[in-house]
GROMACS .gro file of C-alpha atoms in nm:
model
  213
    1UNK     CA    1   1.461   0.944   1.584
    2UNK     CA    2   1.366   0.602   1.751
    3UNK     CA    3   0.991   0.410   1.708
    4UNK     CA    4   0.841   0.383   2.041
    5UNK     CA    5   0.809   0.026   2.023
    6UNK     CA    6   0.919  -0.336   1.802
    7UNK     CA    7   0.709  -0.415   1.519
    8UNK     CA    8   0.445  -0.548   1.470
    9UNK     CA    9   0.406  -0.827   1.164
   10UNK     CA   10   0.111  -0.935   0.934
   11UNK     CA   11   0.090  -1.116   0.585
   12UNK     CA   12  -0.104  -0.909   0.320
   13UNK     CA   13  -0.318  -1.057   0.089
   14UNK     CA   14  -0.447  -0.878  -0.212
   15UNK     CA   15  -0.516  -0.813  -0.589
   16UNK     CA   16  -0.403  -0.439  -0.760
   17UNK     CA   17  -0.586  -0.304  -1.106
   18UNK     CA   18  -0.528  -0.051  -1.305
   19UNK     CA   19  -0.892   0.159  -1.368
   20UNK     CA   20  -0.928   0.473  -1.614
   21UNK     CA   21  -0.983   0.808  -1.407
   22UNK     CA   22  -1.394   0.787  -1.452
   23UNK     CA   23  -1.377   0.443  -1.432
   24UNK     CA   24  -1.742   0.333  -1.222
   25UNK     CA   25  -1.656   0.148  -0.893
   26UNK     CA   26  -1.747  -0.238  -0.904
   27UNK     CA   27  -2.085  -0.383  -0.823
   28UNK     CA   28  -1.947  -0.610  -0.517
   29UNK     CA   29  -2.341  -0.801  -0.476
   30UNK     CA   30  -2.170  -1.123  -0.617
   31UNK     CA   31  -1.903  -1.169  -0.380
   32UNK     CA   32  -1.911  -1.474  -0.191
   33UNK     CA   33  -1.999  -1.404   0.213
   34UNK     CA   34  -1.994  -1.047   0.139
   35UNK     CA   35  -2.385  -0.915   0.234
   36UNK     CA   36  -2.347  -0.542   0.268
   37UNK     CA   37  -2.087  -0.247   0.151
   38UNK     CA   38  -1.957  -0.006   0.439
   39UNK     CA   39  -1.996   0.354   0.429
   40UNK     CA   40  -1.722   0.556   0.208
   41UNK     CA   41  -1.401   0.585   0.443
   42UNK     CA   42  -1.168   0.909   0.322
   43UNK     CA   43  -0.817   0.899   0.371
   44UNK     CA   44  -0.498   1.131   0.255
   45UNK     CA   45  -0.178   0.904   0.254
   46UNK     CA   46   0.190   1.056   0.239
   47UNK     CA   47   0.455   0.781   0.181
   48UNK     CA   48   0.802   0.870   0.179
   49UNK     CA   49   1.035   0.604   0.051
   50UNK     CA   50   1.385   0.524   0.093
   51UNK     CA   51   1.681   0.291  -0.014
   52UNK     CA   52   2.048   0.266  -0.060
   53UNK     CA   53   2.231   0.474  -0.304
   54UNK     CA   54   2.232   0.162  -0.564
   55UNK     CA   55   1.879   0.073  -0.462
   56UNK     CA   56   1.979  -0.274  -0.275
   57UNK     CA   57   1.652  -0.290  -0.080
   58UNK     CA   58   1.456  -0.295  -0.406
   59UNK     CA   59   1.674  -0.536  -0.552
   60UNK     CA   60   1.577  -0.761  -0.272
   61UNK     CA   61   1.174  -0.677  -0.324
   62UNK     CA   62   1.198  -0.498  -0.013
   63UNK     CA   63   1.018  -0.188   0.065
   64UNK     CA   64   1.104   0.086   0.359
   65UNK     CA   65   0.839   0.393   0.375
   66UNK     CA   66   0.738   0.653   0.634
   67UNK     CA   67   0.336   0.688   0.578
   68UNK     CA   68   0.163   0.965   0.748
   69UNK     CA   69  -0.181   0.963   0.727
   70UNK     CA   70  -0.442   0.639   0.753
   71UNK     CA   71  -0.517   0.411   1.008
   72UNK     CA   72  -0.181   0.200   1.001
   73UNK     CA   73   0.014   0.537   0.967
   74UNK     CA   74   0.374   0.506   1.054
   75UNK     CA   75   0.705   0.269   0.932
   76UNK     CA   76   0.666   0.007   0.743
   77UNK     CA   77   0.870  -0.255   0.598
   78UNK     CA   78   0.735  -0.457   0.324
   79UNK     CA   79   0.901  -0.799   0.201
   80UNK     CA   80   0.812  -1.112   0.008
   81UNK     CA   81   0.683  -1.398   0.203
   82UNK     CA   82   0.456  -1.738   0.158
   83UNK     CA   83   0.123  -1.653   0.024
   84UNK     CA   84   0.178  -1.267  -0.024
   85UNK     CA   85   0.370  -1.023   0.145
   86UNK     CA   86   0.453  -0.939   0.483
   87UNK     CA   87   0.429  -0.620   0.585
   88UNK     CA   88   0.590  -0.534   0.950
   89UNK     CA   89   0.495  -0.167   1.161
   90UNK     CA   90   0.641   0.109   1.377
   91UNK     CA   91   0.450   0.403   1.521
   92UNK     CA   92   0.532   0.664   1.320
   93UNK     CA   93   0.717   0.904   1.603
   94UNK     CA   94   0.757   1.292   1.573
   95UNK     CA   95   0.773   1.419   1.193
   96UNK     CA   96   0.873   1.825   1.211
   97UNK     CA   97   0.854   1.844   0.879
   98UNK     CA   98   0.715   1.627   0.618
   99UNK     CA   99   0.896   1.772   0.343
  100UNK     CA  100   1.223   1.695   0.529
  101UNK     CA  101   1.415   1.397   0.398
  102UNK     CA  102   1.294   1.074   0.620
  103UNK     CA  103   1.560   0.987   0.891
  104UNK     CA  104   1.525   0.608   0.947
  105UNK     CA  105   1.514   0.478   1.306
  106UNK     CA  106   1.754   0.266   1.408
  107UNK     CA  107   1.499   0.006   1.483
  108UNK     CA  108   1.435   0.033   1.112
  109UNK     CA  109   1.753   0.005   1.020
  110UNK     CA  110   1.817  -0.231   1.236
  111UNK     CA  111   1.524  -0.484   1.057
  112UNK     CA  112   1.654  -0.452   0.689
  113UNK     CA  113   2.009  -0.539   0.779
  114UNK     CA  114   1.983  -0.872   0.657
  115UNK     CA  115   1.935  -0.708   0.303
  116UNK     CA  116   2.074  -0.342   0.294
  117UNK     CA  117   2.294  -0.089   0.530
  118UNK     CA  118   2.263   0.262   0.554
  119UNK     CA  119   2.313   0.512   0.485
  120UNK     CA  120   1.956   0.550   0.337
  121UNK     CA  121   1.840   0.826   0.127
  122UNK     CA  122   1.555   0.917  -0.019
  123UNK     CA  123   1.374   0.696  -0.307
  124UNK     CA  124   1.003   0.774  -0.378
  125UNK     CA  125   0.756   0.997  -0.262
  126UNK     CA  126   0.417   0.925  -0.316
  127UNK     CA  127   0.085   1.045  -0.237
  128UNK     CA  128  -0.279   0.888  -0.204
  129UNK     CA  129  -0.634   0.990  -0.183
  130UNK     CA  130  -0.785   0.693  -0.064
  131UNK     CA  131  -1.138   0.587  -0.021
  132UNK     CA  132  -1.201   0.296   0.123
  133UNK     CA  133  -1.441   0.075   0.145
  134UNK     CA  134  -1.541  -0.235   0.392
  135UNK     CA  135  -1.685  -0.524   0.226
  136UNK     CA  136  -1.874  -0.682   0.551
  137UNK     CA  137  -2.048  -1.042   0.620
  138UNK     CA  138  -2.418  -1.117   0.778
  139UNK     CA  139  -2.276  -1.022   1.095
  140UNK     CA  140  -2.043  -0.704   1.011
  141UNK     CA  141  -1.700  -0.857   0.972
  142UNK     CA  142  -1.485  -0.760   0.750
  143UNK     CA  143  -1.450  -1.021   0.450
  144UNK     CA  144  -1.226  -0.737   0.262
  145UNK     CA  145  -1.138  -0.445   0.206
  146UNK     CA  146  -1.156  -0.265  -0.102
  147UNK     CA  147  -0.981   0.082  -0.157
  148UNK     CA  148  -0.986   0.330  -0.457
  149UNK     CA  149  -0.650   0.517  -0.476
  150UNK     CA  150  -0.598   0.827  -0.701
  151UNK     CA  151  -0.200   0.893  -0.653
  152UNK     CA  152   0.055   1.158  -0.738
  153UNK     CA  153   0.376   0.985  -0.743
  154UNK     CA  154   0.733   1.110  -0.768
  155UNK     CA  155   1.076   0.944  -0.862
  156UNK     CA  156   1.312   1.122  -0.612
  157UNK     CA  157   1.613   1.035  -0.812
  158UNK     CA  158   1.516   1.112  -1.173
  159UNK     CA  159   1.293   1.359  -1.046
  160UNK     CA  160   0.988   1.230  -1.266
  161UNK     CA  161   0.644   1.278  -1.159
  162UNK     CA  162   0.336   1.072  -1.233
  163UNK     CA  163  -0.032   1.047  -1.150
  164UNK     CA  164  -0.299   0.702  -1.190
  165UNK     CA  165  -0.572   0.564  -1.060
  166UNK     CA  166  -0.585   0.226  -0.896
  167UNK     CA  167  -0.798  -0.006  -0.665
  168UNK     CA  168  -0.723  -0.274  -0.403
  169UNK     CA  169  -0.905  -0.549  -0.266
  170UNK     CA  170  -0.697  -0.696   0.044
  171UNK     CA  171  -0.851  -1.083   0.255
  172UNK     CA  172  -0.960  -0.925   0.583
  173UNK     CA  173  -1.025  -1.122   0.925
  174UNK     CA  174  -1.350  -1.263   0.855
  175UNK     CA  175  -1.235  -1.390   0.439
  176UNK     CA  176  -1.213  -1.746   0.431
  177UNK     CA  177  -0.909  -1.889   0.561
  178UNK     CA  178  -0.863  -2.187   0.312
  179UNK     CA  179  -0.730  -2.158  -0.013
  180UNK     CA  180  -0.977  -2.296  -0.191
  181UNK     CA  181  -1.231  -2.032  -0.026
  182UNK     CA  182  -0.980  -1.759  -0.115
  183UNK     CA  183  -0.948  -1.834  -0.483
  184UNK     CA  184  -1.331  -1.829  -0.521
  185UNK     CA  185  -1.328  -1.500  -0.325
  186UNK     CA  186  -1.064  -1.347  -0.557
  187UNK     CA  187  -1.184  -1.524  -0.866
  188UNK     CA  188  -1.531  -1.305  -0.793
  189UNK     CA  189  -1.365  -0.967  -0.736
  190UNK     CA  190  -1.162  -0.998  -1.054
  191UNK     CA  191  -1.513  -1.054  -1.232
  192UNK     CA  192  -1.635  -0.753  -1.039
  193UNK     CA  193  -1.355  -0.563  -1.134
  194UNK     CA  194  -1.320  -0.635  -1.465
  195UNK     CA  195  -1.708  -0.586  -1.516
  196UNK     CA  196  -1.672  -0.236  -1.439
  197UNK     CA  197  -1.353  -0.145  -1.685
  198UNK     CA  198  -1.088  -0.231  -1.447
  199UNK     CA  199  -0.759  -0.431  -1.554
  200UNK     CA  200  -0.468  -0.651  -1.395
  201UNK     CA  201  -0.229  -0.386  -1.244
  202UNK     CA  202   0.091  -0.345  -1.496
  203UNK     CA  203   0.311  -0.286  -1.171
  204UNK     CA  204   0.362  -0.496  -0.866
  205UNK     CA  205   0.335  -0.220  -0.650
  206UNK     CA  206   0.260   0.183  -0.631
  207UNK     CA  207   0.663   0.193  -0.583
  208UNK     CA  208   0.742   0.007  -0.874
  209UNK     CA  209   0.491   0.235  -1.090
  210UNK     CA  210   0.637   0.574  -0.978
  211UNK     CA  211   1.025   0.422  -1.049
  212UNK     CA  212   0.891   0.266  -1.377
  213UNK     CA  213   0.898  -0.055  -1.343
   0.00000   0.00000   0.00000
């Protein structure tokens, strides 16, 4: 299988917390620029993840999935860069099955050479009922996005499963641009979050939680 076309790169910016299951969602009315909270978007996420047979790719902090569901749905590649991490796409292509182990494109392969070669197998699987939420400006831009993930997670090696609650808040196109206006963004939706029961995530990532780390 082959993506249909090269990939296309961004830098993510965002803060993870851990929240109880009947945790209430955050009261957002104190974030700086932010006027108005969009409607309740639903989404079911499938991520299949995969990595060497001694797991170089993680070693490296790098992250290979095939996500089917979502707006972004498709390959990613996830990596550690200035300021956050940069996350580079691929349209998904044809998936028969989704049960089937993932077969990674050679464009894929291709882009983590630098830190891992095939052959890949299958690392993580882990699934996401998402609701998001846009947190909009005076004039309806996006100043972030917030998300509320309930996941079912399983190690494909050990064969563990496991199931938690988190949220996200990622900078979107109309947050501030300079770092002082991001910290004061951030510095608010930690307040927010930890107003309403939330705490700092124990894991850097939903991969790292479902392999234990």
């Amino acid at each position: 299988m082959s993506a249909a076309s090269p990939g296309s790169s961004s830098v993510e910016i965002e803060s993870t917390y851990d929240v109880d299951v009947d945790t209430p969602l955050p009261d957002w009315s104190n974030l700086p620029g932010v006027v108005r909270v969009g409607d309740p978007e639903p989404r079911d996420l499938d991520a299949r993840y995969v990595d060497t047979a001694d797991t170089r790719l993680a070693c490296a902090g790098v992250a290979v999935r095939r996500r089917q569901g979502g707006p972004d749905e498709g390959w990613h590649i996830k990596a550690p860069a200035a300021g956050g991490r940069s996350e580079t796409h691929w349209p998904l292509g044809r998936v028969d099955d989704p049960d089937a182990d993932p077969v990674v494109p050679d464009e894929i392969q291709d882009a983590v050479v630098a830190w891992a070669r095939g052959p890949f197998v299958p690392l993580a699987r882990v699934r996401n009922h998402r609701t998001a939420y846009a947190l909009l400006d005076a004039e309806g831009g996006v100043v972030a996005e917030f998300v509320d993930d309930r996941v079912r997670a399983r190690d494909e090696r050990r064969g563990v499963e496991s199931e938690w609650r988190e949220w996200e808040v990622e900078l979107g196109p109309a947050g501030p641009a300079d770092e002082t206006g991001r910290a004061a963004l951030f510095a608010a939706v930690d307040a927010a979050v930890f107003a309403a029961g939330g705490r700092p995530a124990a894991s850097a990532s939903k991969l790292a939680r479902t392999l234990g780390h």
